[in-house]
mmCIF file with all atom_site columns, C-alpha atoms in Angstrom:
data_model
loop_
_atom_site.group_PDB
_atom_site.id
_atom_site.type_symbol
_atom_site.label_atom_id
_atom_site.label_alt_id
_atom_site.label_comp_id
_atom_site.label_asym_id
_atom_site.label_entity_id
_atom_site.label_seq_id
_atom_site.pdbx_PDB_ins_code
_atom_site.Cartn_x
_atom_site.Cartn_y
_atom_site.Cartn_z
_atom_site.occupancy
_atom_site.B_iso_or_equiv
_atom_site.pdbx_formal_charge
_atom_site.auth_seq_id
_atom_site.auth_comp_id
_atom_site.auth_asym_id
_atom_site.auth_atom_id
_atom_site.pdbx_PDB_model_num
ATOM 1   C CA . MET A 1 1   ? 82.705  114.046 120.525 1.00 0.00 ? 57  MET A CA 1
ATOM 2   C CA . THR A 1 2   ? 83.829  113.010 116.969 1.00 0.00 ? 58  THR A CA 1
ATOM 3   C CA . ARG A 1 3   ? 86.742  110.569 117.110 1.00 0.00 ? 59  ARG A CA 1
ATOM 4   C CA . ILE A 1 4   ? 89.314  110.627 114.250 1.00 0.00 ? 60  ILE A CA 1
ATOM 5   C CA . LEU A 1 5   ? 92.017  108.062 113.656 1.00 0.00 ? 61  LEU A CA 1
ATOM 6   C CA . VAL A 1 6   ? 95.039  109.778 111.982 1.00 0.00 ? 62  VAL A CA 1
ATOM 7   C CA . VAL A 1 7   ? 97.496  107.293 110.299 1.00 0.00 ? 63  VAL A CA 1
ATOM 8   C CA . GLU A 1 8   ? 100.666 109.061 109.556 1.00 0.00 ? 64  GLU A CA 1
ATOM 9   C CA . ASP A 1 9   ? 104.224 107.969 110.012 1.00 0.00 ? 65  ASP A CA 1
ATOM 10  C CA . GLU A 1 10  ? 105.811 111.362 109.615 1.00 0.00 ? 66  GLU A CA 1
ATOM 11  C CA . VAL A 1 11  ? 106.112 112.524 113.089 1.00 0.00 ? 67  VAL A CA 1
ATOM 12  C CA . ARG A 1 12  ? 105.949 116.264 112.583 1.00 0.00 ? 68  ARG A CA 1
ATOM 13  C CA . LEU A 1 13  ? 102.938 116.002 110.175 1.00 0.00 ? 69  LEU A CA 1
ATOM 14  C CA . GLY A 1 14  ? 101.204 113.753 112.573 1.00 0.00 ? 70  GLY A CA 1
ATOM 15  C CA . SER A 1 15  ? 101.673 116.298 115.453 1.00 0.00 ? 71  SER A CA 1
ATOM 16  C CA . PHE A 1 16  ? 100.374 118.927 113.254 1.00 0.00 ? 72  PHE A CA 1
ATOM 17  C CA . LEU A 1 17  ? 97.247  117.110 112.235 1.00 0.00 ? 73  LEU A CA 1
ATOM 18  C CA . GLU A 1 18  ? 96.657  116.326 115.841 1.00 0.00 ? 74  GLU A CA 1
ATOM 19  C CA . LYS A 1 19  ? 96.841  119.787 117.246 1.00 0.00 ? 75  LYS A CA 1
ATOM 20  C CA . GLY A 1 20  ? 94.869  121.186 114.308 1.00 0.00 ? 76  GLY A CA 1
ATOM 21  C CA . LEU A 1 21  ? 92.039  118.780 114.485 1.00 0.00 ? 77  LEU A CA 1
ATOM 22  C CA . ARG A 1 22  ? 91.746  119.161 118.316 1.00 0.00 ? 78  ARG A CA 1
ATOM 23  C CA . SER A 1 23  ? 91.622  122.835 117.903 1.00 0.00 ? 79  SER A CA 1
ATOM 24  C CA . SER A 1 24  ? 88.864  122.267 115.433 1.00 0.00 ? 80  SER A CA 1
ATOM 25  C CA . GLY A 1 25  ? 86.808  120.366 118.009 1.00 0.00 ? 81  GLY A CA 1
ATOM 26  C CA . PHE A 1 26  ? 87.744  116.780 117.244 1.00 0.00 ? 82  PHE A CA 1
ATOM 27  C CA . THR A 1 27  ? 89.144  114.083 119.344 1.00 0.00 ? 83  THR A CA 1
ATOM 28  C CA . THR A 1 28  ? 92.194  112.390 117.711 1.00 0.00 ? 84  THR A CA 1
ATOM 29  C CA . THR A 1 29  ? 94.352  109.311 117.942 1.00 0.00 ? 85  THR A CA 1
ATOM 30  C CA . VAL A 1 30  ? 97.571  109.250 115.857 1.00 0.00 ? 86  VAL A CA 1
ATOM 31  C CA . VAL A 1 31  ? 99.363  106.248 114.922 1.00 0.00 ? 87  VAL A CA 1
ATOM 32  C CA . GLY A 1 32  ? 102.372 105.705 112.590 1.00 0.00 ? 88  GLY A CA 1
ATOM 33  C CA . ASP A 1 33  ? 102.058 102.229 110.993 1.00 0.00 ? 89  ASP A CA 1
ATOM 34  C CA . GLY A 1 34  ? 99.610  100.194 109.047 1.00 0.00 ? 90  GLY A CA 1
ATOM 35  C CA . LEU A 1 35  ? 99.255  97.216  111.449 1.00 0.00 ? 91  LEU A CA 1
ATOM 36  C CA . THR A 1 36  ? 98.273  99.301  114.330 1.00 0.00 ? 92  THR A CA 1
ATOM 37  C CA . ALA A 1 37  ? 95.966  101.378 112.346 1.00 0.00 ? 93  ALA A CA 1
ATOM 38  C CA . GLY A 1 38  ? 94.114  98.305  111.044 1.00 0.00 ? 94  GLY A CA 1
ATOM 39  C CA . ALA A 1 39  ? 93.706  96.922  114.513 1.00 0.00 ? 95  ALA A CA 1
ATOM 40  C CA . LEU A 1 40  ? 92.463  100.104 116.051 1.00 0.00 ? 96  LEU A CA 1
ATOM 41  C CA . ALA A 1 41  ? 89.966  100.725 113.174 1.00 0.00 ? 97  ALA A CA 1
ATOM 42  C CA . ARG A 1 42  ? 88.595  97.215  113.842 1.00 0.00 ? 98  ARG A CA 1
ATOM 43  C CA . ASP A 1 43  ? 88.349  97.289  117.587 1.00 0.00 ? 99  ASP A CA 1
ATOM 44  C CA . GLU A 1 44  ? 87.605  100.803 118.505 1.00 0.00 ? 100 GLU A CA 1
ATOM 45  C CA . ASP A 1 45  ? 84.612  103.135 117.583 1.00 0.00 ? 101 ASP A CA 1
ATOM 46  C CA . PHE A 1 46  ? 86.009  105.930 115.301 1.00 0.00 ? 102 PHE A CA 1
ATOM 47  C CA . ASP A 1 47  ? 83.965  108.352 113.268 1.00 0.00 ? 103 ASP A CA 1
ATOM 48  C CA . LEU A 1 48  ? 86.501  108.931 110.455 1.00 0.00 ? 104 LEU A CA 1
ATOM 49  C CA . MET A 1 49  ? 90.017  107.948 109.438 1.00 0.00 ? 105 MET A CA 1
ATOM 50  C CA . ILE A 1 50  ? 92.717  110.143 107.733 1.00 0.00 ? 106 ILE A CA 1
ATOM 51  C CA . LEU A 1 51  ? 95.077  107.603 106.051 1.00 0.00 ? 107 LEU A CA 1
ATOM 52  C CA . ASP A 1 52  ? 98.602  107.925 104.635 1.00 0.00 ? 108 ASP A CA 1
ATOM 53  C CA . LEU A 1 53  ? 99.452  105.349 102.052 1.00 0.00 ? 109 LEU A CA 1
ATOM 54  C CA . GLY A 1 54  ? 103.256 104.955 102.436 1.00 0.00 ? 110 GLY A CA 1
ATOM 55  C CA . LEU A 1 55  ? 103.210 103.301 105.847 1.00 0.00 ? 111 LEU A CA 1
ATOM 56  C CA . PRO A 1 56  ? 105.636 100.942 107.587 1.00 0.00 ? 112 PRO A CA 1
ATOM 57  C CA . GLY A 1 57  ? 104.463 97.474  108.472 1.00 0.00 ? 113 GLY A CA 1
ATOM 58  C CA . LYS A 1 58  ? 101.469 97.421  106.164 1.00 0.00 ? 114 LYS A CA 1
ATOM 59  C CA . ASP A 1 59  ? 100.710 99.663  103.163 1.00 0.00 ? 115 ASP A CA 1
ATOM 60  C CA . GLY A 1 60  ? 97.802  102.150 103.424 1.00 0.00 ? 116 GLY A CA 1
ATOM 61  C CA . LEU A 1 61  ? 95.949  100.767 100.526 1.00 0.00 ? 117 LEU A CA 1
ATOM 62  C CA . ASP A 1 62  ? 96.137  97.207  102.230 1.00 0.00 ? 118 ASP A CA 1
ATOM 63  C CA . VAL A 1 63  ? 94.764  98.584  105.344 1.00 0.00 ? 119 VAL A CA 1
ATOM 64  C CA . LEU A 1 64  ? 91.972  100.116 103.350 1.00 0.00 ? 120 LEU A CA 1
ATOM 65  C CA . ARG A 1 65  ? 91.093  97.059  101.397 1.00 0.00 ? 121 ARG A CA 1
ATOM 66  C CA . ASP A 1 66  ? 91.008  94.912  104.534 1.00 0.00 ? 122 ASP A CA 1
ATOM 67  C CA . LEU A 1 67  ? 88.661  97.321  106.110 1.00 0.00 ? 123 LEU A CA 1
ATOM 68  C CA . ARG A 1 68  ? 86.299  97.253  103.191 1.00 0.00 ? 124 ARG A CA 1
ATOM 69  C CA . ALA A 1 69  ? 86.595  93.489  102.807 1.00 0.00 ? 125 ALA A CA 1
ATOM 70  C CA . ASN A 1 70  ? 85.405  93.081  106.470 1.00 0.00 ? 126 ASN A CA 1
ATOM 71  C CA . GLY A 1 71  ? 82.375  95.368  105.772 1.00 0.00 ? 127 GLY A CA 1
ATOM 72  C CA . GLN A 1 72  ? 83.452  98.389  107.713 1.00 0.00 ? 128 GLN A CA 1
ATOM 73  C CA . ARG A 1 73  ? 82.133  101.473 106.178 1.00 0.00 ? 129 ARG A CA 1
ATOM 74  C CA . LEU A 1 74  ? 84.222  103.900 108.361 1.00 0.00 ? 130 LEU A CA 1
ATOM 75  C CA . PRO A 1 75  ? 84.722  107.049 106.321 1.00 0.00 ? 131 PRO A CA 1
ATOM 76  C CA . VAL A 1 76  ? 88.424  107.262 105.042 1.00 0.00 ? 132 VAL A CA 1
ATOM 77  C CA . ILE A 1 77  ? 90.177  110.277 103.619 1.00 0.00 ? 133 ILE A CA 1
ATOM 78  C CA . VAL A 1 78  ? 93.408  109.375 102.068 1.00 0.00 ? 134 VAL A CA 1
ATOM 79  C CA . LEU A 1 79  ? 96.130  111.977 102.629 1.00 0.00 ? 135 LEU A CA 1
ATOM 80  C CA . THR A 1 80  ? 99.247  111.145 100.700 1.00 0.00 ? 136 THR A CA 1
ATOM 81  C CA . ALA A 1 81  ? 102.283 112.409 98.740  1.00 0.00 ? 137 ALA A CA 1
ATOM 82  C CA . ARG A 1 82  ? 101.237 109.971 95.936  1.00 0.00 ? 138 ARG A CA 1
ATOM 83  C CA . GLY A 1 83  ? 99.444  112.549 93.756  1.00 0.00 ? 139 GLY A CA 1
ATOM 84  C CA . ASP A 1 84  ? 99.383  110.601 90.439  1.00 0.00 ? 140 ASP A CA 1
ATOM 85  C CA . PRO A 1 85  ? 95.951  110.043 88.829  1.00 0.00 ? 141 PRO A CA 1
ATOM 86  C CA . HIS A 1 86  ? 96.670  106.364 88.776  1.00 0.00 ? 142 HIS A CA 1
ATOM 87  C CA . ASP A 1 87  ? 97.260  106.307 92.464  1.00 0.00 ? 143 ASP A CA 1
ATOM 88  C CA . ARG A 1 88  ? 94.141  108.416 93.162  1.00 0.00 ? 144 ARG A CA 1
ATOM 89  C CA . VAL A 1 89  ? 92.054  106.019 91.315  1.00 0.00 ? 145 VAL A CA 1
ATOM 90  C CA . ALA A 1 90  ? 93.655  103.014 93.188  1.00 0.00 ? 146 ALA A CA 1
ATOM 91  C CA . GLY A 1 91  ? 92.828  104.474 96.450  1.00 0.00 ? 147 GLY A CA 1
ATOM 92  C CA . LEU A 1 92  ? 89.277  105.362 95.635  1.00 0.00 ? 148 LEU A CA 1
ATOM 93  C CA . GLU A 1 93  ? 88.724  101.980 94.043  1.00 0.00 ? 149 GLU A CA 1
ATOM 94  C CA . SER A 1 94  ? 90.161  100.442 97.171  1.00 0.00 ? 150 SER A CA 1
ATOM 95  C CA . GLY A 1 95  ? 87.220  102.060 99.159  1.00 0.00 ? 151 GLY A CA 1
ATOM 96  C CA . ALA A 1 96  ? 88.545  105.515 100.124 1.00 0.00 ? 152 ALA A CA 1
ATOM 97  C CA . ASP A 1 97  ? 85.754  108.139 100.486 1.00 0.00 ? 153 ASP A CA 1
ATOM 98  C CA . ASP A 1 98  ? 88.102  110.880 99.457  1.00 0.00 ? 154 ASP A CA 1
ATOM 99  C CA . TYR A 1 99  ? 91.625  111.609 98.276  1.00 0.00 ? 155 TYR A CA 1
ATOM 100 C CA . LEU A 1 100 ? 93.706  114.694 99.110  1.00 0.00 ? 156 LEU A CA 1
ATOM 101 C CA . PRO A 1 101 ? 97.361  114.839 97.892  1.00 0.00 ? 157 PRO A CA 1
ATOM 102 C CA . LYS A 1 102 ? 100.161 116.415 99.893  1.00 0.00 ? 158 LYS A CA 1
ATOM 103 C CA . PRO A 1 103 ? 100.875 119.313 100.130 1.00 0.00 ? 159 PRO A CA 1
ATOM 104 C CA . PHE A 1 104 ? 97.441  120.340 101.059 1.00 0.00 ? 160 PHE A CA 1
ATOM 105 C CA . HIS A 1 105 ? 95.567  123.359 102.766 1.00 0.00 ? 161 HIS A CA 1
ATOM 106 C CA . PHE A 1 106 ? 94.341  122.366 106.240 1.00 0.00 ? 162 PHE A CA 1
ATOM 107 C CA . GLU A 1 107 ? 91.116  124.282 105.639 1.00 0.00 ? 163 GLU A CA 1
ATOM 108 C CA . GLU A 1 108 ? 90.300  122.072 102.794 1.00 0.00 ? 164 GLU A CA 1
ATOM 109 C CA . LEU A 1 109 ? 90.923  119.026 104.858 1.00 0.00 ? 165 LEU A CA 1
ATOM 110 C CA . ILE A 1 110 ? 88.598  120.257 107.530 1.00 0.00 ? 166 ILE A CA 1
ATOM 111 C CA . ALA A 1 111 ? 85.913  120.848 104.840 1.00 0.00 ? 167 ALA A CA 1
ATOM 112 C CA . ARG A 1 112 ? 86.318  117.404 103.575 1.00 0.00 ? 168 ARG A CA 1
ATOM 113 C CA . ILE A 1 113 ? 86.075  115.904 106.968 1.00 0.00 ? 169 ILE A CA 1
ATOM 114 C CA . ARG A 1 114 ? 82.914  117.746 107.720 1.00 0.00 ? 170 ARG A CA 1
ATOM 115 C CA . LEU A 1 115 ? 81.411  116.749 104.401 1.00 0.00 ? 171 LEU A CA 1
ATOM 116 C CA . ARG A 1 116 ? 82.245  113.000 104.927 1.00 0.00 ? 172 ARG A CA 1
ATOM 117 C CA . LEU A 1 117 ? 80.865  113.194 108.479 1.00 0.00 ? 173 LEU A CA 1
ATOM 118 C CA . ARG A 1 118 ? 77.729  114.685 107.304 1.00 0.00 ? 174 ARG A CA 1
ATOM 119 C CA . ASP A 1 119 ? 77.410  112.105 104.516 1.00 0.00 ? 175 ASP A CA 1
ATOM 120 C CA . GLY A 1 120 ? 78.173  109.223 107.043 1.00 0.00 ? 176 GLY A CA 1
ATOM 121 C CA . GLY A 1 121 ? 80.543  107.894 104.419 1.00 0.00 ? 177 GLY A CA 1
ATOM 122 C CA . THR A 1 122 ? 77.616  105.868 102.904 1.00 0.00 ? 178 THR A CA 1
ATOM 123 C CA . ARG A 1 123 ? 76.373  108.040 100.007 1.00 0.00 ? 179 ARG A CA 1
ATOM 124 C CA . ALA A 1 124 ? 78.878  106.755 97.548  1.00 0.00 ? 180 ALA A CA 1
ATOM 125 C CA . ALA A 1 125 ? 78.407  103.150 98.551  1.00 0.00 ? 181 ALA A CA 1
ATOM 126 C CA . GLU A 1 126 ? 74.611  103.482 98.222  1.00 0.00 ? 182 GLU A CA 1
ATOM 127 C CA . GLN A 1 127 ? 74.640  105.212 94.723  1.00 0.00 ? 183 GLN A CA 1
ATOM 128 C CA . PRO A 1 128 ? 77.942  104.499 92.928  1.00 0.00 ? 184 PRO A CA 1
ATOM 129 C CA . GLN A 1 129 ? 76.954  106.800 89.940  1.00 0.00 ? 185 GLN A CA 1
ATOM 130 C CA . LEU A 1 130 ? 74.932  109.831 89.253  1.00 0.00 ? 186 LEU A CA 1
ATOM 131 C CA . GLN A 1 131 ? 73.664  110.463 85.865  1.00 0.00 ? 187 GLN A CA 1
ATOM 132 C CA . VAL A 1 132 ? 71.388  113.293 84.319  1.00 0.00 ? 188 VAL A CA 1
ATOM 133 C CA . GLY A 1 133 ? 70.948  113.036 80.590  1.00 0.00 ? 189 GLY A CA 1
ATOM 134 C CA . ASP A 1 134 ? 74.416  112.595 79.056  1.00 0.00 ? 190 ASP A CA 1
ATOM 135 C CA . VAL A 1 135 ? 76.294  113.914 82.092  1.00 0.00 ? 191 VAL A CA 1
ATOM 136 C CA . ALA A 1 136 ? 77.482  111.164 84.471  1.00 0.00 ? 192 ALA A CA 1
ATOM 137 C CA . LEU A 1 137 ? 79.690  111.173 87.718  1.00 0.00 ? 193 LEU A CA 1
ATOM 138 C CA . ASP A 1 138 ? 81.232  107.786 88.901  1.00 0.00 ? 194 ASP A CA 1
ATOM 139 C CA . LEU A 1 139 ? 81.486  108.384 92.834  1.00 0.00 ? 195 LEU A CA 1
ATOM 140 C CA . ARG A 1 140 ? 84.038  105.721 93.326  1.00 0.00 ? 196 ARG A CA 1
ATOM 141 C CA . THR A 1 141 ? 86.636  106.711 90.690  1.00 0.00 ? 197 THR A CA 1
ATOM 142 C CA . ARG A 1 142 ? 85.513  110.368 90.609  1.00 0.00 ? 198 ARG A CA 1
ATOM 143 C CA . TRP A 1 143 ? 85.515  110.560 86.893  1.00 0.00 ? 199 TRP A CA 1
ATOM 144 C CA . ALA A 1 144 ? 82.988  112.706 85.122  1.00 0.00 ? 200 ALA A CA 1
ATOM 145 C CA . THR A 1 145 ? 81.689  112.042 81.538  1.00 0.00 ? 201 THR A CA 1
ATOM 146 C CA . VAL A 1 146 ? 79.672  113.859 78.992  1.00 0.00 ? 202 VAL A CA 1
ATOM 147 C CA . GLY A 1 147 ? 78.447  111.391 76.465  1.00 0.00 ? 203 GLY A CA 1
ATOM 148 C CA . ASP A 1 148 ? 81.742  109.519 75.572  1.00 0.00 ? 204 ASP A CA 1
ATOM 149 C CA . GLU A 1 149 ? 84.076  112.321 76.589  1.00 0.00 ? 205 GLU A CA 1
ATOM 150 C CA . ARG A 1 150 ? 85.791  111.920 79.980  1.00 0.00 ? 206 ARG A CA 1
ATOM 151 C CA . LEU A 1 151 ? 86.473  115.203 81.840  1.00 0.00 ? 207 LEU A CA 1
ATOM 152 C CA . GLU A 1 152 ? 89.112  116.030 84.222  1.00 0.00 ? 208 GLU A CA 1
ATOM 153 C CA . LEU A 1 153 ? 87.658  117.948 87.263  1.00 0.00 ? 209 LEU A CA 1
ATOM 154 C CA . SER A 1 154 ? 89.216  119.362 90.409  1.00 0.00 ? 210 SER A CA 1
ATOM 155 C CA . ALA A 1 155 ? 87.763  118.172 93.780  1.00 0.00 ? 211 ALA A CA 1
ATOM 156 C CA . ARG A 1 156 ? 85.586  121.395 94.099  1.00 0.00 ? 212 ARG A CA 1
ATOM 157 C CA . GLU A 1 157 ? 84.386  121.082 90.655  1.00 0.00 ? 213 GLU A CA 1
ATOM 158 C CA . PHE A 1 158 ? 83.423  117.499 91.094  1.00 0.00 ? 214 PHE A CA 1
ATOM 159 C CA . GLU A 1 159 ? 81.474  118.216 94.443  1.00 0.00 ? 215 GLU A CA 1
ATOM 160 C CA . LEU A 1 160 ? 79.821  121.156 92.795  1.00 0.00 ? 216 LEU A CA 1
ATOM 161 C CA . LEU A 1 161 ? 78.669  119.107 89.768  1.00 0.00 ? 217 LEU A CA 1
ATOM 162 C CA . ARG A 1 162 ? 77.620  116.323 92.263  1.00 0.00 ? 218 ARG A CA 1
ATOM 163 C CA . ALA A 1 163 ? 75.281  118.786 94.027  1.00 0.00 ? 219 ALA A CA 1
ATOM 164 C CA . PHE A 1 164 ? 73.648  119.860 90.768  1.00 0.00 ? 220 PHE A CA 1
ATOM 165 C CA . LEU A 1 165 ? 73.229  116.185 89.564  1.00 0.00 ? 221 LEU A CA 1
ATOM 166 C CA . GLU A 1 166 ? 71.566  115.386 92.916  1.00 0.00 ? 222 GLU A CA 1
ATOM 167 C CA . HIS A 1 167 ? 69.090  118.080 92.434  1.00 0.00 ? 223 HIS A CA 1
ATOM 168 C CA . PRO A 1 168 ? 68.390  118.334 88.782  1.00 0.00 ? 224 PRO A CA 1
ATOM 169 C CA . ASN A 1 169 ? 65.922  121.051 87.725  1.00 0.00 ? 225 ASN A CA 1
ATOM 170 C CA . GLN A 1 170 ? 65.933  122.500 91.105  1.00 0.00 ? 226 GLN A CA 1
ATOM 171 C CA . VAL A 1 171 ? 67.060  125.889 92.059  1.00 0.00 ? 227 VAL A CA 1
ATOM 172 C CA . LEU A 1 172 ? 70.015  125.746 94.465  1.00 0.00 ? 228 LEU A CA 1
ATOM 173 C CA . SER A 1 173 ? 71.115  128.854 96.320  1.00 0.00 ? 229 SER A CA 1
ATOM 174 C CA . ARG A 1 174 ? 74.605  130.057 96.524  1.00 0.00 ? 230 ARG A CA 1
ATOM 175 C CA . GLU A 1 175 ? 74.350  129.409 100.340 1.00 0.00 ? 231 GLU A CA 1
ATOM 176 C CA . GLN A 1 176 ? 73.268  125.858 99.651  1.00 0.00 ? 232 GLN A CA 1
ATOM 177 C CA . LEU A 1 177 ? 76.102  125.266 97.288  1.00 0.00 ? 233 LEU A CA 1
ATOM 178 C CA . LEU A 1 178 ? 78.704  126.853 99.732  1.00 0.00 ? 234 LEU A CA 1
ATOM 179 C CA . ALA A 1 179 ? 77.555  124.421 102.396 1.00 0.00 ? 235 ALA A CA 1
ATOM 180 C CA . HIS A 1 180 ? 77.476  121.401 100.106 1.00 0.00 ? 236 HIS A CA 1
ATOM 181 C CA . VAL A 1 181 ? 80.868  121.860 98.591  1.00 0.00 ? 237 VAL A CA 1
ATOM 182 C CA . TRP A 1 182 ? 83.003  123.906 100.946 1.00 0.00 ? 238 TRP A CA 1
ATOM 183 C CA . GLY A 1 183 ? 81.537  122.363 103.947 1.00 0.00 ? 239 GLY A CA 1
ATOM 184 C CA . TYR A 1 184 ? 82.416  124.964 106.643 1.00 0.00 ? 240 TYR A CA 1
ATOM 185 C CA . ASP A 1 185 ? 81.738  128.560 107.364 1.00 0.00 ? 241 ASP A CA 1
ATOM 186 C CA . TYR A 1 186 ? 82.554  130.368 104.203 1.00 0.00 ? 242 TYR A CA 1
ATOM 187 C CA . ASP A 1 187 ? 82.276  134.156 103.526 1.00 0.00 ? 243 ASP A CA 1
ATOM 188 C CA . PRO A 1 188 ? 78.629  134.391 102.192 1.00 0.00 ? 244 PRO A CA 1
ATOM 189 C CA . GLY A 1 189 ? 79.748  137.441 100.292 1.00 0.00 ? 245 GLY A CA 1
ATOM 190 C CA . SER A 1 190 ? 82.354  135.478 98.306  1.00 0.00 ? 246 SER A CA 1
ATOM 191 C CA . ASN A 1 191 ? 81.882  134.893 94.561  1.00 0.00 ? 247 ASN A CA 1
ATOM 192 C CA . ILE A 1 192 ? 83.480  131.533 94.863  1.00 0.00 ? 248 ILE A CA 1
ATOM 193 C CA . VAL A 1 193 ? 80.296  129.698 93.698  1.00 0.00 ? 249 VAL A CA 1
ATOM 194 C CA . ASP A 1 194 ? 79.928  131.996 90.614  1.00 0.00 ? 250 ASP A CA 1
ATOM 195 C CA . VAL A 1 195 ? 83.643  131.238 89.839  1.00 0.00 ? 251 VAL A CA 1
ATOM 196 C CA . TYR A 1 196 ? 83.279  127.546 89.901  1.00 0.00 ? 252 TYR A CA 1
ATOM 197 C CA . VAL A 1 197 ? 79.970  127.550 88.135  1.00 0.00 ? 253 VAL A CA 1
ATOM 198 C CA . GLY A 1 198 ? 81.935  129.331 85.379  1.00 0.00 ? 254 GLY A CA 1
ATOM 199 C CA . TYR A 1 199 ? 84.564  126.654 85.427  1.00 0.00 ? 255 TYR A CA 1
ATOM 200 C CA . LEU A 1 200 ? 81.801  123.916 84.937  1.00 0.00 ? 256 LEU A CA 1
ATOM 201 C CA . ARG A 1 201 ? 80.103  125.923 82.178  1.00 0.00 ? 257 ARG A CA 1
ATOM 202 C CA . ARG A 1 202 ? 83.303  125.970 80.204  1.00 0.00 ? 258 ARG A CA 1
ATOM 203 C CA . LYS A 1 203 ? 83.864  122.299 80.575  1.00 0.00 ? 259 LYS A CA 1
ATOM 204 C CA . LEU A 1 204 ? 80.144  120.998 80.125  1.00 0.00 ? 260 LEU A CA 1
ATOM 205 C CA . GLY A 1 205 ? 78.683  123.777 78.232  1.00 0.00 ? 261 GLY A CA 1
ATOM 206 C CA . GLY A 1 206 ? 77.025  126.985 79.515  1.00 0.00 ? 262 GLY A CA 1
ATOM 207 C CA . GLU A 1 207 ? 73.447  125.982 78.411  1.00 0.00 ? 263 GLU A CA 1
ATOM 208 C CA . ARG A 1 208 ? 73.369  123.340 81.071  1.00 0.00 ? 264 ARG A CA 1
ATOM 209 C CA . PHE A 1 209 ? 73.589  125.876 83.915  1.00 0.00 ? 265 PHE A CA 1
ATOM 210 C CA . GLU A 1 210 ? 70.803  128.508 84.405  1.00 0.00 ? 266 GLU A CA 1
ATOM 211 C CA . THR A 1 211 ? 71.441  131.621 86.480  1.00 0.00 ? 267 THR A CA 1
ATOM 212 C CA . VAL A 1 212 ? 68.263  132.517 88.666  1.00 0.00 ? 268 VAL A CA 1
ATOM 213 C CA . ARG A 1 213 ? 68.822  136.041 89.379  1.00 0.00 ? 269 ARG A CA 1
ATOM 214 C CA . GLY A 1 214 ? 69.165  136.867 93.124  1.00 0.00 ? 270 GLY A CA 1
ATOM 215 C CA . VAL A 1 215 ? 69.104  133.181 94.211  1.00 0.00 ? 271 VAL A CA 1
ATOM 216 C CA . GLY A 1 216 ? 71.512  130.856 92.597  1.00 0.00 ? 272 GLY A CA 1
ATOM 217 C CA . TYR A 1 217 ? 71.671  128.301 89.742  1.00 0.00 ? 273 TYR A CA 1
ATOM 218 C CA . ARG A 1 218 ? 69.596  125.405 88.243  1.00 0.00 ? 274 ARG A CA 1
ATOM 219 C CA . PHE A 1 219 ? 71.042  122.473 86.363  1.00 0.00 ? 275 PHE A CA 1
ATOM 220 C CA . ARG A 1 220 ? 68.917  121.793 83.354  1.00 0.00 ? 276 ARG A CA 1
ATOM 221 C CA . ALA A 1 221 ? 68.245  118.086 83.008  1.00 0.00 ? 277 ALA A CA 1
#
């Protein structure tokens, strides 16, 4: 059974997360302060941590930095009210695998958990940057650049572009992209992939994304 450590000092939210995660098939432990969180993460065998930043006793960023300084690759999803881009960058540079600002949709949190568990929390550590031609993704800071221009991408846009850059010149089906980006059973009849490819075309240039009729899309290197 997958074990998730939830670090959240707001009692009602902690209870909500515990119930929701258990109903989704996960085993959960909920703690409300940074010192206890750090000790549990060191001494017990968890598969993933959901970490608030504004914690009593020890700030969440300090908990995260200590984990990474000790060489622990436990996947960490930061879940916090600190939604400023600078805070997001600070969290990712401190070693977070993902960053989700409050308020959030529970379905999106579950999707991100499953994505990180599938990756084992190691892909970003193994390959900090993806680049195909003049398009680059920094997997630590989650910045995208085209040449010298930095692009602002949503979390879903980032993961979709990441899938294309990991498989340049390959045809990716809509089903493959749904599984990679949304990470859970999504309506296969949905046009959500087409919508987000449209977003990327507007930001990166439509000529980079080839539509393969009846199948999916190819990113042209």
